[in-house]
Coordinates of N, CA and C in Angstrom, one line a residue:
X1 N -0.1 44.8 131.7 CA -0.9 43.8 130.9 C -2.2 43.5 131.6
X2 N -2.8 43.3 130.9 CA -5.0 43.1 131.7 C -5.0 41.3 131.3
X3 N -5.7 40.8 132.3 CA -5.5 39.7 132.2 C -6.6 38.7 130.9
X4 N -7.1 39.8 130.2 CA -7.9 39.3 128.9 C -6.5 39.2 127.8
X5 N -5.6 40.2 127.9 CA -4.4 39.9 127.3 C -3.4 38.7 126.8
X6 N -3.9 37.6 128.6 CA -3.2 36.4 128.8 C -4.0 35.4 127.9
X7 N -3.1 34.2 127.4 CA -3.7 32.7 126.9 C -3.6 32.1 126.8
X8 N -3.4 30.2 126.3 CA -3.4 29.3 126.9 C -1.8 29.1 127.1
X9 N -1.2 29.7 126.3 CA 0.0 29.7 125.9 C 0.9 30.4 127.7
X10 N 0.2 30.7 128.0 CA 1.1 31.4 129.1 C 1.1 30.0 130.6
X11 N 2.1 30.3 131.1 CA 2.2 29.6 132.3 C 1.8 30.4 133.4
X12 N 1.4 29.9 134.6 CA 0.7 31.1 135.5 C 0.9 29.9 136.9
X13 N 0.8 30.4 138.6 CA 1.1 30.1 139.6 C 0.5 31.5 140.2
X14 N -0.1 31.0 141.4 CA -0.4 32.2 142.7 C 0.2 32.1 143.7
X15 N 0.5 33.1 144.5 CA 1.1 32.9 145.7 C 0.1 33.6 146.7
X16 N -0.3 32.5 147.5 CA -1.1 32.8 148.9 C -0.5 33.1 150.0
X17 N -0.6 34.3 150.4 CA -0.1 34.9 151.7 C -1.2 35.3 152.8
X18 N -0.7 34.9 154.2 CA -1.5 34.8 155.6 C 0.3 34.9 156.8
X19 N 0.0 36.3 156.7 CA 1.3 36.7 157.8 C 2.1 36.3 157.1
X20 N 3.3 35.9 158.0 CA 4.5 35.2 157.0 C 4.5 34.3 156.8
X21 N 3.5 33.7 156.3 CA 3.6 32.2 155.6 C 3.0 32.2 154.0
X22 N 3.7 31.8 153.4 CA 3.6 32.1 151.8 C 3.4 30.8 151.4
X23 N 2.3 30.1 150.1 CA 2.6 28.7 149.4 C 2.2 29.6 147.9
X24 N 3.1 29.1 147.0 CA 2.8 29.4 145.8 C 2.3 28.0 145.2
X25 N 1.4 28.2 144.0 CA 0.8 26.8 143.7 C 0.3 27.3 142.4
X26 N 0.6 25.9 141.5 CA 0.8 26.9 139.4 C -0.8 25.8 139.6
X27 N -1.0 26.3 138.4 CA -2.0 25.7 137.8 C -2.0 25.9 136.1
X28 N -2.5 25.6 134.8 CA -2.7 25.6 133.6 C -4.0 26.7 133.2
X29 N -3.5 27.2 132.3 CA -4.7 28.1 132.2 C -5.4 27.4 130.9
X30 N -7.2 27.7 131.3 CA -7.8 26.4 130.4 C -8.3 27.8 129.1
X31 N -9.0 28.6 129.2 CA -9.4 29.6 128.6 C -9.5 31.1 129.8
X32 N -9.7 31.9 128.1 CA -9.6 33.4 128.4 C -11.5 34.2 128.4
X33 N -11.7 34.6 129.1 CA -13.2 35.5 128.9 C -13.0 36.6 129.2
X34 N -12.8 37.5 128.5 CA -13.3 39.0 129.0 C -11.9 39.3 130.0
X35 N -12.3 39.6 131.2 CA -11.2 39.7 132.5 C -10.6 38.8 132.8
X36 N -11.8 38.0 132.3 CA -11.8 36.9 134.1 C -10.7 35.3 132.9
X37 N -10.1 34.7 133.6 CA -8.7 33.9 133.8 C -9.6 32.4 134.2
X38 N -9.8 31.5 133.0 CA -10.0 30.2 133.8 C -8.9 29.5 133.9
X39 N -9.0 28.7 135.1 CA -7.7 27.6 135.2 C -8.4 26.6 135.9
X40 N -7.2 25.3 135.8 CA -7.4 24.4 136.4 C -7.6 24.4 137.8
X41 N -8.9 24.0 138.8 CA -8.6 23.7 140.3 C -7.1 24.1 141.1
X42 N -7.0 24.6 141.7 CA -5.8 24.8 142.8 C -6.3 23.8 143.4
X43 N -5.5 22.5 143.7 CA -5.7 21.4 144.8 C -4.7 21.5 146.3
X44 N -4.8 21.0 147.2 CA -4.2 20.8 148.0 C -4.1 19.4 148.9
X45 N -3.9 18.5 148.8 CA -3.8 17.1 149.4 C -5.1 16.7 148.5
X46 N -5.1 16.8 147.8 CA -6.1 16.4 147.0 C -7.7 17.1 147.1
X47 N -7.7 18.5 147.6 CA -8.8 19.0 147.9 C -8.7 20.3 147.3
X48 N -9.9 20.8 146.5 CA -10.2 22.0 146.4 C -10.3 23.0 146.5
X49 N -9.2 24.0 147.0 CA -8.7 24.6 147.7 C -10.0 26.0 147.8
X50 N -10.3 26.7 148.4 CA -11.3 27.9 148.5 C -10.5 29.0 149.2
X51 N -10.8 30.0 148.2 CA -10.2 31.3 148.5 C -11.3 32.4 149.5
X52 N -11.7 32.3 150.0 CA -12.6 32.7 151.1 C -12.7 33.6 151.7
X53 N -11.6 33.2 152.6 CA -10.9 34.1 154.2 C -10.8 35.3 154.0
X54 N -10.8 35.9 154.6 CA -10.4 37.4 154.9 C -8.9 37.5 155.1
X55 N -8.6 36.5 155.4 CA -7.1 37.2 156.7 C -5.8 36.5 155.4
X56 N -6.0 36.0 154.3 CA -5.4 35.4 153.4 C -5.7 36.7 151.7
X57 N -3.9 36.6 151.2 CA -4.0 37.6 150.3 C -3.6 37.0 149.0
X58 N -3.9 37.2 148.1 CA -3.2 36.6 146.8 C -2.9 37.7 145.6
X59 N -2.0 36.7 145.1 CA -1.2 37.5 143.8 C -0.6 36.4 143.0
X60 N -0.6 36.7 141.3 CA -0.3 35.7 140.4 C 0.9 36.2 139.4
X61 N 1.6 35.5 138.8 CA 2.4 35.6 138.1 C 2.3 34.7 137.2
X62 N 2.1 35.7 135.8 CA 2.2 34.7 134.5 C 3.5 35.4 133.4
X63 N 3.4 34.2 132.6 CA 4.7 34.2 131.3 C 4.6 33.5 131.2
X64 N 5.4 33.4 129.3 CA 5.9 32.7 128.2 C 7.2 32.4 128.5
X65 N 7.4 31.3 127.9 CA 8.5 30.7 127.7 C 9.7 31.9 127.1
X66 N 11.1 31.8 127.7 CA 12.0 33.2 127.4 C 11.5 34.7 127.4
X67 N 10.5 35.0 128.3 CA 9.9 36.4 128.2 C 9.8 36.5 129.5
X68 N 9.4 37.8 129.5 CA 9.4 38.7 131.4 C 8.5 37.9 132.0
X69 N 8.1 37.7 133.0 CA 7.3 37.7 133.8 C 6.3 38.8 134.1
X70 N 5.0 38.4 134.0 CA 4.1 39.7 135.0 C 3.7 39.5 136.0
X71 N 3.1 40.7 137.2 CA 2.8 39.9 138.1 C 1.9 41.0 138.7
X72 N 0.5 40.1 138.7 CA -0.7 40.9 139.5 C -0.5 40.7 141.1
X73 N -0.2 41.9 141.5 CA -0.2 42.1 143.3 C -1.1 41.7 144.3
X74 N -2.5 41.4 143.4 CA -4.1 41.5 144.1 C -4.6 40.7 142.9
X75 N -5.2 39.6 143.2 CA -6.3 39.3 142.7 C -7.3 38.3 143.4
X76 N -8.4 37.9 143.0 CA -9.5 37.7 143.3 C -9.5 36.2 142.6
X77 N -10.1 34.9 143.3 CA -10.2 33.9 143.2 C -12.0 33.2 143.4
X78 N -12.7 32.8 142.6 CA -13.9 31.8 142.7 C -14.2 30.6 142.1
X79 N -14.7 29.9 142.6 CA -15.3 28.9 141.5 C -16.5 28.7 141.0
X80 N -16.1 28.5 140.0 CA -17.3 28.0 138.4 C -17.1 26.9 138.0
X81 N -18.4 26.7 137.9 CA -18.3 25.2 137.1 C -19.8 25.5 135.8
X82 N -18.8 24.8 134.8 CA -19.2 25.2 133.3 C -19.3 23.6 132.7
X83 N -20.8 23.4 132.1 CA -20.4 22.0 131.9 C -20.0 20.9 132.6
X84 N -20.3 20.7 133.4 CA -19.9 20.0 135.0 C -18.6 19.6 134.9
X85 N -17.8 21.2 134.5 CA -16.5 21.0 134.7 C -15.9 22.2 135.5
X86 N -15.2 22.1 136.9 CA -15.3 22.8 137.5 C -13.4 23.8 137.3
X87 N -13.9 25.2 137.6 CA -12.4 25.7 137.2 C -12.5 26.8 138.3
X88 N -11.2 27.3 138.7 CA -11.1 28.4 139.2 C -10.8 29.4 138.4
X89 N -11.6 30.9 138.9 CA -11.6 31.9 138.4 C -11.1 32.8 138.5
X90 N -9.8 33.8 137.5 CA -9.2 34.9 138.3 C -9.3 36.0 137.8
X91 N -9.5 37.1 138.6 CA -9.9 38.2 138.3 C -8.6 39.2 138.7
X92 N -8.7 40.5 138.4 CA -8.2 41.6 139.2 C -8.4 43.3 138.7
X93 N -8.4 44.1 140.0 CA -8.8 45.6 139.7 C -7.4 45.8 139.3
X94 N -6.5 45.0 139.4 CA -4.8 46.3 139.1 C -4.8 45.5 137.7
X95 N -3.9 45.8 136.5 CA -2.8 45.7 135.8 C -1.2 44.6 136.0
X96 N -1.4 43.6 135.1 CA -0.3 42.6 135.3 C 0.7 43.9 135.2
X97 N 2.2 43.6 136.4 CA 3.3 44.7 136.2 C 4.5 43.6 135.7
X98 N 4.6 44.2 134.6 CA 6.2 43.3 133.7 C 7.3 43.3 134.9
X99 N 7.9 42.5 135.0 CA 9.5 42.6 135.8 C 10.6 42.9 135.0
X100 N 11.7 43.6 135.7 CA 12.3 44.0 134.7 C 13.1 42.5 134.4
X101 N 13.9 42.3 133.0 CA 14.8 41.0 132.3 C 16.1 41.7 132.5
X102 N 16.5 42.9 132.9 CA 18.3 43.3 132.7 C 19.0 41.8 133.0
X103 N 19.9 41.6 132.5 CA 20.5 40.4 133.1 C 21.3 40.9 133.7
X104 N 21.4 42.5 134.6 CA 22.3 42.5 136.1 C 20.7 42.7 136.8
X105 N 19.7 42.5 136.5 CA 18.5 42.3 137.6 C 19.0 41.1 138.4
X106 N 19.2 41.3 139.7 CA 19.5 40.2 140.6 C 18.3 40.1 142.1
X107 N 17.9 39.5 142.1 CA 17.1 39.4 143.9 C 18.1 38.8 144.6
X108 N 18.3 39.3 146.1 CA 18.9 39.1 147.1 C 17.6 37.9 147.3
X109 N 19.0 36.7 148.2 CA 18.3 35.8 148.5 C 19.0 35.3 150.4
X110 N 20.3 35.5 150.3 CA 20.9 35.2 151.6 C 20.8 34.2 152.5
X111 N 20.6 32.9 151.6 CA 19.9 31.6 152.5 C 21.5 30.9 152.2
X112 N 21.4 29.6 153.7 CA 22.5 28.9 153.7 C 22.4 27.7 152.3
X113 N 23.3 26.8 152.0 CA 23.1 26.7 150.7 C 24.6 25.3 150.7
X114 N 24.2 24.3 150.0 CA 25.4 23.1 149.9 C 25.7 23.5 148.5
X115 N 26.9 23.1 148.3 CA 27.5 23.1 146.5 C 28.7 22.0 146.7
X116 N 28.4 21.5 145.6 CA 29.5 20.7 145.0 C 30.3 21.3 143.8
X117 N 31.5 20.6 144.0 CA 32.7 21.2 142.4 C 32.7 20.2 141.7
X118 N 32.4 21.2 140.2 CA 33.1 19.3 139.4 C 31.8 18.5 139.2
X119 N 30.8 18.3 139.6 CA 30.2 17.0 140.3 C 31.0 15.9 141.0
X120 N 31.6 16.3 142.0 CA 32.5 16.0 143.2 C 31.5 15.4 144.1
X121 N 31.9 14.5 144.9 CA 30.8 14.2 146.2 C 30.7 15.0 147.5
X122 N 32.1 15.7 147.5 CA 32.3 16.8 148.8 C 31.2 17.8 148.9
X123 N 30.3 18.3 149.8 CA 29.3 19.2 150.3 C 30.0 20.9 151.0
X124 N 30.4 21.5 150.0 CA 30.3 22.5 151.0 C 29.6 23.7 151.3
X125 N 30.0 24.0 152.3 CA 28.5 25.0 152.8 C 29.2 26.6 152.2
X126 N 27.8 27.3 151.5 CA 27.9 28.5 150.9 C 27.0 29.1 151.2
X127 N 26.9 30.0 151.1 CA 25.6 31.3 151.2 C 25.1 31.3 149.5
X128 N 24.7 31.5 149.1 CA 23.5 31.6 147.9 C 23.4 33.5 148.2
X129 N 24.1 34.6 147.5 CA 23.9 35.6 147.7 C 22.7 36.2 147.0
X130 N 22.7 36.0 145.7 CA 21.9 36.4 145.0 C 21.4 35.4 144.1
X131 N 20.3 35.9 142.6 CA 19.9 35.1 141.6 C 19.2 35.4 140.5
X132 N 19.5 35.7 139.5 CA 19.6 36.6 138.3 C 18.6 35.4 137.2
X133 N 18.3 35.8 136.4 CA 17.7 34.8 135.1 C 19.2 34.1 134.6
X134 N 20.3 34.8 134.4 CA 21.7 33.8 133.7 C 22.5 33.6 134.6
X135 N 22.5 34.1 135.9 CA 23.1 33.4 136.7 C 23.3 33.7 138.1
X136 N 24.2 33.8 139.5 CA 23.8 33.6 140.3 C 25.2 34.0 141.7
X137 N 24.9 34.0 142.3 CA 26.9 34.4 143.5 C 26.2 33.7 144.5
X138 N 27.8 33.2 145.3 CA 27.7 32.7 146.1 C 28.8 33.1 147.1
X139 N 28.5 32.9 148.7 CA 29.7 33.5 149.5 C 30.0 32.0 149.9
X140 N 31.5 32.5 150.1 CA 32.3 31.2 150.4 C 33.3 31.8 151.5
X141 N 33.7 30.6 152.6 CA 34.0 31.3 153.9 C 35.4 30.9 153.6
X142 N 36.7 32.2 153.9 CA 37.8 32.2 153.1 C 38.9 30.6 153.3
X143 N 38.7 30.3 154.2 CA 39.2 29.0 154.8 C 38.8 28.3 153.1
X144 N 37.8 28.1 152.6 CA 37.4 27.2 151.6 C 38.1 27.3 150.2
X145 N 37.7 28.7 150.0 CA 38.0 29.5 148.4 C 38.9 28.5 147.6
X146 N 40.1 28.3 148.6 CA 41.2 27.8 147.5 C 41.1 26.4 146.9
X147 N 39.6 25.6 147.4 CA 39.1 24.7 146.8 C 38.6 24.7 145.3
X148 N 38.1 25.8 145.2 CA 37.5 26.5 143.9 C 38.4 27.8 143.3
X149 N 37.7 27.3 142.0 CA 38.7 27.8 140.9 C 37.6 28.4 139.9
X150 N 38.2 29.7 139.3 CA 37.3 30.3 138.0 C 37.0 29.0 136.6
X151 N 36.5 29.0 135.9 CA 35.8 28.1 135.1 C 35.6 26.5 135.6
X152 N 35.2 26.4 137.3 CA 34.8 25.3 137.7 C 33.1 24.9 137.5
X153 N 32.7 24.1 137.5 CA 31.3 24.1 137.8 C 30.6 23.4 139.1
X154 N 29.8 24.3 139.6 CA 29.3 24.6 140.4 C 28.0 23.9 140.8
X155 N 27.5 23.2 141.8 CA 26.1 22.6 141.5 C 25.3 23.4 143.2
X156 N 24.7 24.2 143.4 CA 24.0 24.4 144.5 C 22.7 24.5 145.0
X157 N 22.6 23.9 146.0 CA 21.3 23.8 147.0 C 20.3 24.2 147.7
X158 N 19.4 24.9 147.4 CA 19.3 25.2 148.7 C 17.6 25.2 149.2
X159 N 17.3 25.6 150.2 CA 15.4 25.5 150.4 C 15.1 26.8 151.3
X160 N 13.7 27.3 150.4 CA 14.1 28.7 150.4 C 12.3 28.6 151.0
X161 N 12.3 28.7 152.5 CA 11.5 28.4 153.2 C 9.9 29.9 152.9
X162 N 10.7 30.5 152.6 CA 9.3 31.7 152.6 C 8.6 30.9 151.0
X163 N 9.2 30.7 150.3 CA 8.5 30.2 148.7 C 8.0 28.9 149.1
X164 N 8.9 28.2 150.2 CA 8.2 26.6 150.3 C 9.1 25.7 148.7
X165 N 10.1 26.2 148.7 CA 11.2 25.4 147.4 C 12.1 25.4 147.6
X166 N 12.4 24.2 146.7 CA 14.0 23.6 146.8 C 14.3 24.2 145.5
X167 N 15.3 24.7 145.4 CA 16.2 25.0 144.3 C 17.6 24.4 144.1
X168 N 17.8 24.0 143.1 CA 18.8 23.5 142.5 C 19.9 24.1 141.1
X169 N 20.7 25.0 141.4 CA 21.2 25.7 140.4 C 22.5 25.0 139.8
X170 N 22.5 25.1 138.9 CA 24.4 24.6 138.2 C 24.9 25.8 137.3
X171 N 26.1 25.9 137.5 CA 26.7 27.1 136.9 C 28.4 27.0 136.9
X172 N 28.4 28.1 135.9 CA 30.2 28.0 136.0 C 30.3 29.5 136.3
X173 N 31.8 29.4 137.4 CA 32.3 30.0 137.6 C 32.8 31.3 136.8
X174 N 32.7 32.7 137.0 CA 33.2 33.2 135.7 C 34.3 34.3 136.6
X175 N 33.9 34.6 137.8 CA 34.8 35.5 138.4 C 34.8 35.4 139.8
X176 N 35.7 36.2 140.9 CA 35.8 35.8 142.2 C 36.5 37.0 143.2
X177 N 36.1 37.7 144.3 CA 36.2 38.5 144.6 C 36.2 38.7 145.9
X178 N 37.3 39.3 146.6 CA 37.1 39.0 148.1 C 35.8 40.3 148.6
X179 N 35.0 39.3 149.8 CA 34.0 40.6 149.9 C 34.1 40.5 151.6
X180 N 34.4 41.4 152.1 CA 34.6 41.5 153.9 C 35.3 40.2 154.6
X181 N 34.3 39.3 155.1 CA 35.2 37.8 155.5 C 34.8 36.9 154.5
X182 N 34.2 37.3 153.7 CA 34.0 36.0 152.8 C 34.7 36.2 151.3
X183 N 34.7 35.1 150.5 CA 34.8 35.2 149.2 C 34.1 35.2 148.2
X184 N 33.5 35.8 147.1 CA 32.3 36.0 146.6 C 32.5 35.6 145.1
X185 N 32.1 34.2 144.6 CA 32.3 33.6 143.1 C 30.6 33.7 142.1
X186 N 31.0 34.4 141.3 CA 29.9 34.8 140.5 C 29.9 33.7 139.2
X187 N 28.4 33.2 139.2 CA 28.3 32.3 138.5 C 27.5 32.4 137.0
X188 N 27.7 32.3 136.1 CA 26.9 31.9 135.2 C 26.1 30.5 134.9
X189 N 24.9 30.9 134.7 CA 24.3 29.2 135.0 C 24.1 29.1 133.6
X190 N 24.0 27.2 133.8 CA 24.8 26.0 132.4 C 23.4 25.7 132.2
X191 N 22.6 25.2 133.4 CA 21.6 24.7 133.0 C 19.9 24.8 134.1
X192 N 18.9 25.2 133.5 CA 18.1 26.1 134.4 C 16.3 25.8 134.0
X193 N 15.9 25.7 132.8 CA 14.3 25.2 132.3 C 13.8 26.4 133.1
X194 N 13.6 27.6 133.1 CA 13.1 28.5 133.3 C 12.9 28.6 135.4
X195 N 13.4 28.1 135.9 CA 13.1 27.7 137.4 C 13.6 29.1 137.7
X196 N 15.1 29.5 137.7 CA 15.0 30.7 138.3 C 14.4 32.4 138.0
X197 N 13.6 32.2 136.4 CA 12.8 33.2 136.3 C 11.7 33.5 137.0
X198 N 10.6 32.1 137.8 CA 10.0 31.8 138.3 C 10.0 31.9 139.6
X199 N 11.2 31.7 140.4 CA 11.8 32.2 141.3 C 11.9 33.5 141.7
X200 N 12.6 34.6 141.1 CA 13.1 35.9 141.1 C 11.3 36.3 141.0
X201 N 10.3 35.6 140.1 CA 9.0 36.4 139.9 C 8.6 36.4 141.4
X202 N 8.3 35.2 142.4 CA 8.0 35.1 143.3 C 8.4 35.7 144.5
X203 N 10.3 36.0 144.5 CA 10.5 36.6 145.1 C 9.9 38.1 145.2
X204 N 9.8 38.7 144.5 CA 9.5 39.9 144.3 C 8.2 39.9 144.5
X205 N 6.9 39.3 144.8 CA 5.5 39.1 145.2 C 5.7 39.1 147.0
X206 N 7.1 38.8 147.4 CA 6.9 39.1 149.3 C 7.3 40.6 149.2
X207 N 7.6 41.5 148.3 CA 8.0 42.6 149.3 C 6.7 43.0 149.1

């Protein structure tokens, strides 16, 4: 996809990378010209953010509501002001690349992770293995398992330090499988507002 393709209708976010430190930050897209992508100011503490540096790299990811994600690897960031209304400007020499939707597309994620059963008050500690558009697995250390059961629901946690996010999944249980020392319950998720397509987009912008 070419970014004259995109329009107001799409949702869009960049992710700024400098070594390993990553912040992703959305913005609205206000209009379309030609290449070039206007959007709302990128702020940060309330400042204007400038894309400048040399030693800092960016890349964006847009989509519709129920549709793929794309995602430019490289682009180019300036400001304009039109009408003494000031907007950031996005460009790029590559092609938006679609992600694939399989619903066995999963990203490895491997972060520690709290879940509740039921909506229970009990916390226990999981691994967050992976994270799909419908749903999601978790390792559970075998001492636990027998707390959980197939068609329970599931609510988990976790903060996923390279994105700079908290995620919050809920899902039901649909199957369960022993995997080396741990126990591995595969979830289908109940309820989501597009968070983990957004997710999986971003993850896939660090490799």
């Amino acid at each position: 996809m070419e970014i004259k393709e995109l329009s107001t209708q799409y949702k869009m976010s960049i992710t700024i990378s400098n070594g390993q430190s990553q912040m992703t930050l959305p913005s609205v897209i206000c209009m379309v010209s030609g290449n070039k992508l206007y959007v709302e100011p990128f702020m940060h503490n309330d400042v204007i953010l400038s894309f400048n540096s040399p030693n800092i790299s960016l890349s964006m990811i847009a989509y519709e509501d129920e549709k793929a994600p794309y995602i430019w690897k490289s682009i180019t960031i300036e400001k304009e002001v039109i009408e003494n209304k000031i907007y950031h400007v996005i460009t790029s020499g590559l092609s938006g690349v679609r992600i694939n939707r399989r619903e066995n597309f999963r990203v490895y994620v491997g972060l520690d992770a709290k879940a509740t059963i039921n909506g229970g008050k009990e916390k226990i500690d999981v691994i967050i293995k992976d994270i799909s558009e419908t749903g999601f697995a978790v390792l559970v250390d075998s001492a636990i398992q027998a707390k959980i059961n197939t068609n329970d629901a599931l609510l988990v946690e976790f903060f996923d330090p390279a994105q700079e996010q908290f995620m919050s999944l809920l899902g039901r249980i649909v199957r369960g499988a022993v995997l080396e020392k741990y126990y591995l319950f595969g979830c289908r998720t109940l309820k989501d507002g597009g968070m983990s397509r957004k997710y999986i987009a971003n993850k896939q912008l660090e490799k």
